[in-house]
Amino acid sequence: MDDVGAAIELRHPLDPLSADEVVEVASIVRGQHDLGPGMRFETIALAEPSLREDLPPAGSADRRAFVSVYDTQSGVLYEAVVSIARREILSWKARPDAKPRIAAEEFLLAESAVRADPRFIAALKRRGITDPSRVRVDPWSAGVFGHPEEVGRRIIHGFAFLRDNPFDNQYAHPIEGLNAIVDINRNEVLHVHDVGAIPVPVAARNYAARFQTSWRTDLKPIEVVQPQGPSFTVRGNEVSWCGWRLRIGFTPREGLVLHDIMIRDNGRWRPVIRRASLAEMVVPYGSPIEAHARKNAFDCGEYGIGMLTNSLSLGCDCLGTIHYFDAVSNSIDGSARVIPNAICLHEEDAGILWKHYDFRTNETDTRRARRLVISFIATVGNYEYGFYWYLFLDGTIQLEVKLTGIIYTAGISSDAARAYGTEVSPGVLGQIHQHLFNVRLDMAVDGTRNTVTEVDTLIEPPGPANPWNNAFRAVETPLTTEKAARRNASTESLRYWKITNPGSRNAVGQPVAYRLLPHSAIKPVTSEGSQPARRAGFAHHHLWVTPTRDDERWPAGDYVNQSEDGEGLPRWTEADRPVADTQVTVWHTFGHHHIPRTEDFPVQTVMSCGFILQPFGFFDQNPTLDVPPSSKDGSCCV
Ligand code: NI
């Protein structure tokens, strides 16, 4: 066996497909089902082993790929499962109503088609723009609005902007009132909407270093020094760090995936989560004016947040001693696309871990906290999403989503339009919108028999048992079926949820648990009948619990682009299956409510949202007493 063969043989069953495997899988599919010149690959990714079974040992199992491929001429999409070792297609199934995601390559195809369209060129001329090469057309997913010319087609919706030079920030120059609908399968402009020549704002609003003419001089260097190297070790895709162990995965749709998160407790490895990833997101906009009413983007399901991952660079995106993982996705022609340095792994100081000063002995104990950071950043057109998973020494797991990039802008066509945003530059409106994320957490708290409970803090009424009216207490309610587990956060009752294992007890006899703290559980401001209300049902609840199923991956449905109503979580949970004392998947919706500020323009500093998973009775005591004092001579801590 050659070295490459040996390396493939020893690959772990959860390792993402390599570039060679992507190419191999595409060739197997093309060899047996050549769809002709209109053949495009949506997804070529690892078909992961079942979450409901133990993992096969490395190298022992047949690696399989999931493929979603479509024919732009017939419009039909097929799903295949491919055995890589046997070079065999194990299943082949048409999904006739499914519309594949919009691929990055298709963004540029759509833009070229619009810029070459005589109706679009004429509309530009009406605005005094004679050079279409200065115009950029952003392709948006188009949703489902029932216009007769769109029915049955795979379409995108284009918004136009002007660049004064190739590096100019186009979002300072929205070409308001000019939009195009493109059939992306046929590369045909169906319609050009022009509501009239609204003046294009001319002021340059640039942020790039090439435009900056002076720099502040009061910033002294901060260096991160790790003289003995980092505390983590990486073996293939397995990461070990300070009592944590997990595997790194990646898919074109979700980006980073964390597998088999375990924590060490007195020499015993205890599972916490089987699989964690961002599963969906939607960005609804609030303006009803003209074409803006169509704006709602599912950046995960409609574009593929993994596909849009960018390469990270040391000293800019991440500081310290870094380990990078490359990521592999597929192009629409079935070739492999390697994204170098897609995932950053590093550790950070995280302030104090705990402290106490004993005023009787004059003795102080302080320990420093640190966290392991596993992150990637995706660029979705104008905007950046950074996804930062943190593991802490005390067993806490956190996801922080960092939102940055350029807010989406529009021109101001009327006074009525002003109500739906903030004027961030003369004639430029930053439109009101939300970012709603949904994470899929396949839980395994000390094993796979878990029950989710809701914890509310109740203020007790006055009475004989509460003579001084001071009584309040936590009340815990098990969520035993799917419908009962459709829940929302409550600031009134300071609500959180616990994922407990009733079969595993701590030193005081309580079921061990992790609690989910929903600190970014915003109210979705989507009205009944709107696109997000119909197609992003996951956003209606902050918590959903389902029995873990391998085929229930996507909370807004398998194919979200121009999807049907009610797919995913709303439909699955109608079955109202039992979810107590079984293998459960927890889905959490959280987000950022974004009323733009002038300070968000021309580029927005990081805003953040996310959630925290924290051990709650999982350990018998603070698990960090053995963290040594960190100063060189220990003097700051004694
Ligand atoms: Ni925003």
XYZ file of C-alpha atoms and ligand atoms in Angstrom:
639
model
C 0.000 0.000 0.000
C 1.341 3.435 -0.862
C 1.511 6.310 1.625
C -1.615 8.013 0.314
C -3.533 4.754 0.610
C -2.292 4.287 4.157
C -3.293 7.827 5.092
C -6.811 7.313 3.706
C -7.026 3.920 5.407
C -6.321 5.508 8.778
C -8.639 8.455 8.350
C -11.047 8.891 11.182
C -14.712 8.253 10.294
C -15.541 11.896 11.119
C -12.713 13.506 9.133
C -14.131 15.765 6.397
C -13.542 14.700 2.801
C -10.087 15.491 1.468
C -9.632 17.328 -1.823
C -8.748 14.016 -3.482
C -11.905 12.414 -2.144
C -14.090 15.287 -3.431
C -12.658 14.902 -6.927
C -12.981 11.121 -6.747
C -16.617 11.295 -5.649
C -17.508 13.766 -8.419
C -15.951 11.461 -10.975
C -17.844 8.435 -9.644
C -21.141 10.322 -9.880
C -20.409 11.755 -13.302
C -19.341 8.308 -14.516
C -22.669 6.739 -13.658
C -25.083 9.671 -13.935
C -23.721 12.197 -16.390
C -26.380 14.906 -16.473
C -24.754 16.648 -19.429
C -23.653 20.261 -19.864
C -26.074 21.602 -17.233
C -24.651 19.405 -14.447
C -23.674 21.314 -11.297
C -22.655 19.953 -7.917
C -24.314 21.640 -4.974
C -22.708 19.573 -2.193
C -19.998 16.950 -1.964
C -19.425 16.230 1.718
C -18.772 13.410 4.130
C -21.836 11.256 4.795
C -21.261 11.158 8.519
C -21.647 7.964 10.552
C -24.942 7.727 12.398
C -25.261 9.774 15.598
C -27.357 6.975 17.024
C -24.558 4.414 16.990
C -21.073 4.166 18.415
C -18.375 5.328 16.046
C -16.521 2.645 14.115
C -12.768 2.625 14.801
C -10.526 4.697 12.530
C -9.857 3.063 9.202
C -12.388 0.285 9.708
C -15.420 1.801 8.043
C -16.199 2.576 4.444
C -16.050 6.330 3.999
C -19.124 7.597 2.271
C -19.982 10.870 0.634
C -23.270 12.705 0.395
C -23.744 14.363 -2.978
C -26.376 16.811 -4.108
C -26.175 17.441 -7.837
C -28.526 19.159 -10.246
C -29.218 19.740 -13.873
C -29.709 23.396 -14.764
C -31.467 22.367 -17.984
C -34.196 20.189 -16.470
C -34.081 21.894 -13.061
C -34.045 18.501 -11.311
C -31.879 17.875 -8.252
C -30.595 14.444 -7.244
C -29.136 13.166 -3.999
C -26.595 10.370 -3.932
C -24.682 8.462 -1.302
C -21.355 7.213 -2.632
C -19.036 4.548 -1.267
C -15.575 5.936 -1.870
C -13.664 2.690 -1.372
C -16.010 0.677 -3.580
C -16.413 3.505 -6.113
C -20.093 2.770 -6.034
C -23.292 4.818 -5.843
C -25.269 3.345 -2.952
C -28.383 5.446 -3.476
C -29.667 7.875 -6.093
C -32.830 9.845 -5.505
C -34.521 12.734 -7.309
C -35.806 15.644 -5.201
C -37.937 17.235 -7.920
C -39.134 20.280 -5.973
C -35.800 21.127 -4.355
C -33.867 24.207 -5.395
C -30.137 23.996 -4.692
C -28.227 26.667 -2.826
C -26.811 29.612 -4.730
C -23.124 28.891 -5.340
C -20.402 31.512 -5.126
C -19.665 31.016 -8.828
C -23.294 31.786 -9.599
C -23.041 35.213 -7.907
C -20.716 36.367 -10.669
C -22.660 34.645 -13.466
C -25.783 36.517 -12.370
C -23.962 39.845 -12.132
C -22.544 39.488 -15.651
C -25.953 38.607 -17.070
C -27.595 41.647 -15.495
C -24.853 44.068 -16.530
C -25.150 42.925 -20.148
C -28.944 43.260 -20.292
C -30.126 46.103 -22.586
C -33.006 46.999 -20.220
C -30.572 47.320 -17.323
C -28.113 49.350 -19.413
C -30.944 51.688 -20.466
C -31.994 52.125 -16.808
C -28.407 53.015 -15.894
C -28.331 55.609 -18.687
C -31.466 57.207 -17.244
C -29.369 57.740 -14.126
C -26.439 59.153 -16.084
C -24.363 55.980 -15.659
C -22.880 55.142 -19.039
C -20.265 52.598 -17.987
C -21.878 49.349 -16.690
C -18.452 48.061 -15.626
C -18.666 50.492 -12.677
C -21.848 48.809 -11.513
C -21.981 45.865 -9.108
C -25.039 43.672 -8.823
C -25.403 41.795 -5.524
C -27.314 38.550 -5.947
C -29.859 37.852 -3.208
C -31.874 34.757 -2.682
C -35.321 35.694 -3.925
C -37.740 33.884 -1.615
C -41.185 32.751 -2.765
C -43.510 35.556 -3.855
C -45.635 33.743 -6.427
C -44.999 36.094 -9.367
C -46.069 34.077 -12.427
C -42.789 34.549 -14.324
C -40.840 33.168 -11.337
C -42.834 30.026 -10.612
C -40.865 26.841 -11.189
C -37.632 28.701 -11.855
C -34.481 28.987 -9.793
C -34.059 32.705 -9.426
C -31.963 35.350 -7.771
C -32.780 38.955 -7.052
C -30.171 41.592 -7.853
C -29.563 44.931 -6.109
C -27.316 47.447 -7.879
C -24.497 49.666 -6.581
C -21.864 51.896 -8.131
C -18.100 51.837 -7.645
C -16.106 54.952 -8.449
C -12.974 52.838 -8.694
C -12.365 49.095 -8.359
C -11.695 49.376 -4.604
C -14.443 51.880 -3.794
C -17.017 50.958 -1.132
C -20.070 50.435 -3.317
C -22.445 50.520 -0.334
C -21.997 54.307 -0.248
C -23.582 54.421 -3.704
C -26.784 52.381 -3.857
C -28.559 52.599 -7.200
C -32.011 52.808 -5.659
C -35.092 51.571 -7.442
C -33.255 49.371 -9.948
C -33.449 45.608 -9.496
C -33.282 42.544 -11.666
C -34.620 39.017 -11.432
C -32.358 36.374 -12.972
C -33.105 32.742 -13.780
C -29.777 31.417 -12.566
C -30.222 28.001 -14.163
C -30.669 29.541 -17.618
C -28.556 32.621 -16.959
C -31.430 34.681 -18.245
C -32.566 38.071 -16.964
C -36.319 37.679 -16.532
C -37.189 41.150 -15.471
C -35.631 44.534 -14.812
C -37.558 46.659 -12.318
C -36.963 50.388 -12.534
C -39.092 52.666 -10.396
C -37.421 55.822 -11.748
C -34.098 57.587 -11.610
C -33.493 58.291 -7.935
C -30.180 60.161 -7.507
C -27.265 57.913 -6.561
C -25.427 59.221 -3.454
C -21.985 60.374 -4.549
C -19.950 60.881 -1.342
C -17.074 58.397 -1.047
C -17.190 56.482 2.261
C -14.206 54.192 2.327
C -12.657 52.174 5.120
C -9.810 50.293 3.442
C -6.213 51.054 4.436
C -5.475 52.209 0.889
C -7.832 55.152 1.425
C -6.739 56.123 4.937
C -4.538 59.231 4.881
C -3.435 59.377 8.516
C -3.074 56.936 11.375
C -3.334 57.353 15.125
C 0.043 56.994 16.827
C -0.902 56.194 20.430
C -1.144 52.401 20.066
C 1.835 50.537 21.552
C 2.335 46.873 20.594
C 0.697 44.088 22.588
C 2.527 40.812 22.075
C 1.161 37.397 22.972
C 4.080 35.261 24.135
C 3.785 31.518 24.738
C 7.405 30.555 25.426
C 6.628 26.879 25.942
C 4.137 26.683 23.089
C 0.384 26.244 23.420
C -1.338 23.911 25.888
C -3.242 22.131 23.145
C -2.173 19.171 21.072
C -3.519 18.325 17.629
C -3.479 14.884 16.110
C -5.163 14.858 12.721
C -8.497 16.485 13.469
C -8.469 15.556 17.152
C -7.766 18.354 19.616
C -6.837 17.937 23.277
C -6.578 20.907 25.617
C -6.487 21.183 29.397
C -8.937 18.413 30.132
C -10.983 18.787 26.954
C -11.032 16.537 23.903
C -12.949 16.969 20.646
C -12.739 16.554 16.885
C -12.855 19.281 14.270
C -15.177 18.861 11.305
C -16.283 21.079 8.469
C -19.139 21.028 5.958
C -19.873 23.334 3.014
C -23.231 24.285 4.501
C -22.408 24.726 8.199
C -18.722 25.511 8.180
C -17.081 24.407 11.435
C -18.530 21.363 13.180
C -17.443 20.185 16.630
C -17.667 16.433 17.203
C -17.550 14.376 20.382
C -16.809 17.064 22.950
C -15.588 15.335 26.121
C -14.235 16.652 29.398
C -11.924 14.873 31.840
C -13.033 14.502 35.441
C -10.743 12.691 37.889
C -9.178 10.679 35.076
C -12.533 9.798 33.477
C -13.575 11.145 30.070
C -17.174 12.325 30.231
C -19.125 13.158 27.049
C -21.003 16.451 26.826
C -21.972 16.997 23.171
C -21.928 14.535 20.296
C -22.093 17.171 17.549
C -22.455 20.960 17.506
C -22.816 23.348 14.594
C -24.596 26.379 13.242
C -27.516 24.765 11.414
C -29.376 27.738 9.941
C -29.739 31.471 10.012
C -32.006 34.065 8.479
C -31.643 37.815 8.102
C -35.057 39.453 7.640
C -35.194 43.134 6.668
C -37.977 45.450 7.764
C -38.515 47.744 4.794
C -41.733 47.188 2.808
C -40.609 49.647 0.131
C -40.481 48.234 -3.413
C -37.915 45.463 -3.892
C -36.633 45.694 -0.288
C -39.667 43.724 0.873
C -38.023 40.640 -0.633
C -34.908 40.842 1.509
C -34.483 37.849 3.775
C -31.365 35.778 3.435
C -30.788 32.305 4.836
C -27.001 32.501 4.720
C -26.557 28.895 5.812
C -29.250 27.087 3.825
C -29.386 29.336 0.761
C -25.674 30.058 0.261
C -23.677 27.715 2.504
C -21.746 29.488 5.238
C -18.912 26.926 4.931
C -18.580 27.631 1.213
C -18.051 31.309 2.035
C -15.356 30.747 4.662
C -12.272 32.899 4.169
C -8.603 32.249 4.902
C -7.338 33.631 8.205
C -4.046 35.375 8.759
C -1.802 35.432 11.796
C -1.609 38.713 13.673
C -4.875 39.961 12.141
C -7.576 37.391 12.749
C -5.849 35.425 15.499
C -3.028 36.178 17.929
C -0.638 33.823 19.670
C 0.441 30.325 18.789
C -2.072 29.171 16.212
C -2.950 25.884 14.653
C -4.857 26.269 11.404
C -7.015 23.664 9.759
C -7.594 23.922 6.034
C -11.112 23.283 4.816
C -12.257 21.592 1.650
C -15.440 22.261 -0.234
C -16.551 21.528 -3.767
C -16.988 23.817 -6.741
C -20.076 23.505 -8.934
C -18.023 21.656 -11.559
C -17.129 18.952 -9.033
C -13.558 20.051 -8.475
C -12.252 20.533 -4.946
C -11.735 23.957 -3.455
C -9.222 24.085 -0.624
C -9.590 27.007 1.777
C -6.182 27.356 3.471
C -6.218 28.398 7.146
C -9.998 28.214 7.308
C -10.256 27.285 10.986
C -8.159 28.878 13.698
C -7.317 27.076 16.929
C -5.625 29.015 19.699
C -5.853 29.724 23.419
C -6.420 33.026 25.158
C -6.081 34.454 28.611
C -9.637 35.058 29.852
C -9.169 37.266 32.897
C -9.540 35.909 36.387
C -10.919 32.418 36.900
C -11.643 32.907 40.603
C -10.360 34.884 43.567
C -10.741 35.186 47.296
C -9.043 37.436 49.844
C -9.331 36.154 53.419
C -9.310 39.342 55.474
C -8.636 37.375 58.664
C -5.450 35.765 57.403
C -4.586 38.477 54.884
C -4.140 35.687 52.325
C -5.301 35.954 48.716
C -5.874 33.180 46.213
C -6.312 34.136 42.568
C -6.277 31.948 39.469
C -6.162 32.995 35.839
C -8.792 31.754 33.396
C -8.077 30.809 29.862
C -10.100 29.539 26.980
C -9.554 27.481 23.875
C -10.875 29.301 20.819
C -11.960 27.465 17.673
C -13.158 29.855 15.020
C -13.883 30.574 11.382
C -15.114 33.619 9.500
C -17.468 33.628 6.526
C -17.973 36.544 4.180
C -21.503 36.728 2.837
C -21.306 39.501 0.252
C -21.261 42.710 2.278
C -21.082 41.105 5.704
C -18.769 39.011 7.863
C -19.829 36.428 10.412
C -17.168 35.136 12.802
C -18.127 31.988 14.692
C -16.076 31.533 17.873
C -16.526 28.422 19.973
C -14.881 28.719 23.398
C -14.022 25.962 25.856
C -13.160 27.122 29.384
C -11.241 25.408 32.192
C -14.384 25.206 34.352
C -16.342 23.167 31.812
C -18.174 26.094 30.191
C -18.803 25.976 26.444
C -19.712 29.187 24.646
C -20.517 30.217 21.113
C -19.942 33.849 20.263
C -21.012 35.040 16.831
C -19.185 38.211 15.837
C -20.935 40.351 13.252
C -18.899 42.795 11.228
C -18.408 43.959 7.637
C -20.587 46.484 5.849
C -24.256 47.009 6.613
C -26.583 46.617 3.665
C -27.588 49.993 2.348
C -30.322 51.440 0.186
C -31.032 54.795 -1.370
C -33.854 56.908 0.037
C -36.674 56.943 -2.472
C -39.234 58.722 -0.288
C -39.854 60.025 3.214
C -41.722 56.802 3.874
C -38.536 54.836 3.209
C -36.703 56.691 5.978
C -38.781 54.997 8.647
C -37.155 51.643 7.939
C -33.581 52.448 8.800
C -30.998 55.005 9.799
C -29.460 57.503 7.422
C -25.759 56.711 7.785
C -24.442 59.032 5.072
C -26.362 61.651 3.083
C -28.905 59.757 0.984
C -27.730 56.351 2.240
C -30.021 54.295 4.472
C -28.800 51.466 6.685
C -31.933 49.329 6.800
C -33.378 47.801 9.946
C -32.974 44.033 10.107
C -32.335 41.067 12.374
C -29.855 38.199 12.343
C -31.452 35.008 13.664
C -29.218 31.984 14.149
C -30.099 28.412 15.011
C -27.582 25.936 16.411
C -28.010 22.179 16.426
C -26.640 20.580 19.583
C -26.691 16.788 19.656
C -26.369 16.411 23.385
C -24.657 13.601 25.252
C -24.408 14.751 28.873
C -22.697 11.771 30.493
C -24.194 9.597 27.770
C -27.083 9.671 25.372
C -30.065 9.378 27.724
C -30.864 12.996 28.435
C -33.914 14.991 29.503
C -34.308 18.732 28.968
C -35.925 20.736 31.753
C -37.012 24.355 31.991
C -36.015 26.358 35.031
C -38.013 29.449 36.012
C -37.436 31.563 39.070
C -40.780 32.215 40.748
C -41.543 34.952 43.237
C -43.820 33.361 45.818
C -47.004 35.160 46.860
C -47.320 36.509 50.384
C -48.821 34.134 52.948
C -48.161 32.239 56.135
C -45.195 30.451 54.532
C -43.779 33.742 53.279
C -44.383 36.198 56.137
C -41.837 38.784 54.994
C -42.539 38.484 51.237
C -38.950 37.679 50.436
C -39.496 34.184 48.991
C -38.337 33.256 45.522
C -37.169 29.910 44.236
C -36.241 27.980 41.102
C -38.925 25.685 39.690
C -37.894 22.967 37.290
C -40.253 21.493 34.681
C -39.282 18.552 32.461
C -40.039 19.065 28.753
C -41.119 15.565 27.821
C -42.488 15.854 24.284
C -41.543 17.849 21.219
C -44.516 20.208 21.391
C -44.019 20.814 25.108
C -40.390 21.597 24.323
C -41.147 24.418 21.874
C -40.165 27.159 24.304
C -39.231 30.799 24.447
C -36.920 32.657 26.764
C -38.449 34.761 29.524
C -36.768 37.655 31.210
C -39.777 37.751 33.582
C -38.882 34.367 35.055
C -35.118 34.500 34.346
C -35.574 31.282 32.391
C -32.902 28.836 31.324
C -32.899 25.231 30.254
C -31.001 22.247 31.593
C -29.928 19.171 29.693
C -29.890 16.554 32.423
C -28.948 12.907 32.637
C -31.367 11.330 35.133
C -29.291 8.131 35.079
C -26.117 9.850 36.270
C -26.102 11.487 39.697
C -23.647 13.826 41.348
C -22.382 13.720 44.942
C -25.592 15.260 46.269
C -27.868 12.932 44.334
C -28.933 15.375 41.630
C -28.990 14.370 37.955
C -25.850 15.732 36.298
C -26.609 18.532 33.864
C -25.442 21.295 31.595
C -27.535 24.433 31.433
C -28.183 26.502 28.336
C -28.141 30.212 29.130
C -30.069 32.002 26.351
C -28.492 35.440 26.702
C -29.176 36.508 23.097
C -32.694 35.130 22.726
C -34.200 38.058 20.846
C -37.819 38.285 19.796
C -38.170 37.703 16.038
C -40.091 40.664 14.607
C -41.561 38.741 11.716
C -45.290 38.948 11.120
C -47.481 35.998 10.287
C -47.462 35.419 6.539
C -44.041 36.980 5.997
C -41.324 34.961 4.290
C -39.335 34.348 7.491
C -42.498 33.427 9.417
C -43.441 30.912 6.735
C -40.035 29.528 5.780
C -37.953 30.116 8.935
C -40.283 28.538 11.473
C -37.284 27.695 13.646
C -37.125 31.380 14.580
C -40.524 31.204 16.320
C -39.002 29.506 19.338
C -35.744 29.906 21.181
C -35.704 26.248 22.167
C -36.726 23.094 20.373
C -35.930 19.534 21.455
C -36.200 16.564 19.100
C -35.186 12.934 19.365
C -31.834 12.731 17.544
C -32.334 11.688 13.933
C -29.616 11.580 11.283
C -32.031 12.788 8.609
C -33.195 15.814 10.629
C -30.233 18.074 10.047
C -31.675 21.358 8.842
C -34.114 23.405 10.936
C -35.615 25.218 7.907
C -35.626 22.126 5.678
C -33.154 20.280 3.471
C -33.364 22.754 0.579
C -34.052 26.255 1.813
C -33.657 28.236 -1.393
C -37.253 29.055 -2.517
C -38.434 26.482 0.014
C -41.959 25.453 0.941
C -43.603 26.759 4.097
C -43.109 25.079 7.451
C -40.188 22.809 6.621
C -37.797 21.483 9.244
C -38.434 21.956 12.944
C -42.106 23.059 12.707
C -42.990 19.989 10.645
C -40.885 17.404 12.516
C -42.119 18.455 15.914
C -45.778 18.160 14.866
C -45.281 14.414 15.497
C -44.857 15.370 19.169
C -42.452 12.515 19.798
C -41.271 11.817 23.352
C -37.989 13.519 24.217
C -37.473 12.461 27.835
C -34.682 10.137 28.929
C -33.551 9.559 25.359
C -30.975 10.773 22.855
C -31.948 14.393 22.228
C -31.026 17.163 19.859
C -31.377 20.653 21.285
C -31.932 23.523 18.856
C -31.387 27.057 20.098
C -32.406 30.208 18.236
C -30.656 33.444 19.167
C -29.721 36.597 17.373
C -28.861 40.224 17.001
C -31.482 42.913 16.477
C -29.874 45.472 14.251
C -31.014 49.067 14.035
C -27.985 50.530 12.265
C -25.985 53.374 13.777
C -23.992 55.975 11.899
C -21.020 54.347 13.624
C -21.756 51.108 11.725
C -20.676 52.813 8.508
C -18.589 52.594 6.353
C -17.565 49.426 8.169
C -19.126 48.030 11.321
C -17.126 47.235 14.447
C -17.878 43.800 15.871
C -21.286 43.210 17.441
C -21.782 39.924 19.164
C -24.417 37.435 20.198
C -24.464 33.770 21.179
C -25.149 31.500 24.105
C -23.461 29.678 26.975
C -23.555 26.046 28.031
C -22.430 25.671 31.597
C -22.032 22.618 33.833
C -24.803 22.614 36.444
C -24.286 19.847 38.966
C -22.145 18.061 36.405
C -19.122 18.264 38.697
C -19.252 17.713 42.452
C -17.424 20.952 43.106
C -15.501 23.707 41.338
C -13.370 21.613 38.949
C -10.538 24.170 38.781
C -9.008 23.979 42.281
C -6.010 22.249 40.700
C -5.265 25.159 38.367
C -1.902 26.394 39.670
C -1.284 30.017 40.603
C 0.103 31.626 37.498
C 2.675 34.233 38.560
C 6.298 33.199 38.237
C 6.936 33.003 41.976
C 3.337 32.507 43.062
C 3.470 35.741 45.041
C 0.353 37.312 43.560
C -1.738 34.409 44.740
C -0.619 33.765 48.314
Ni -26.703 43.495 10.844
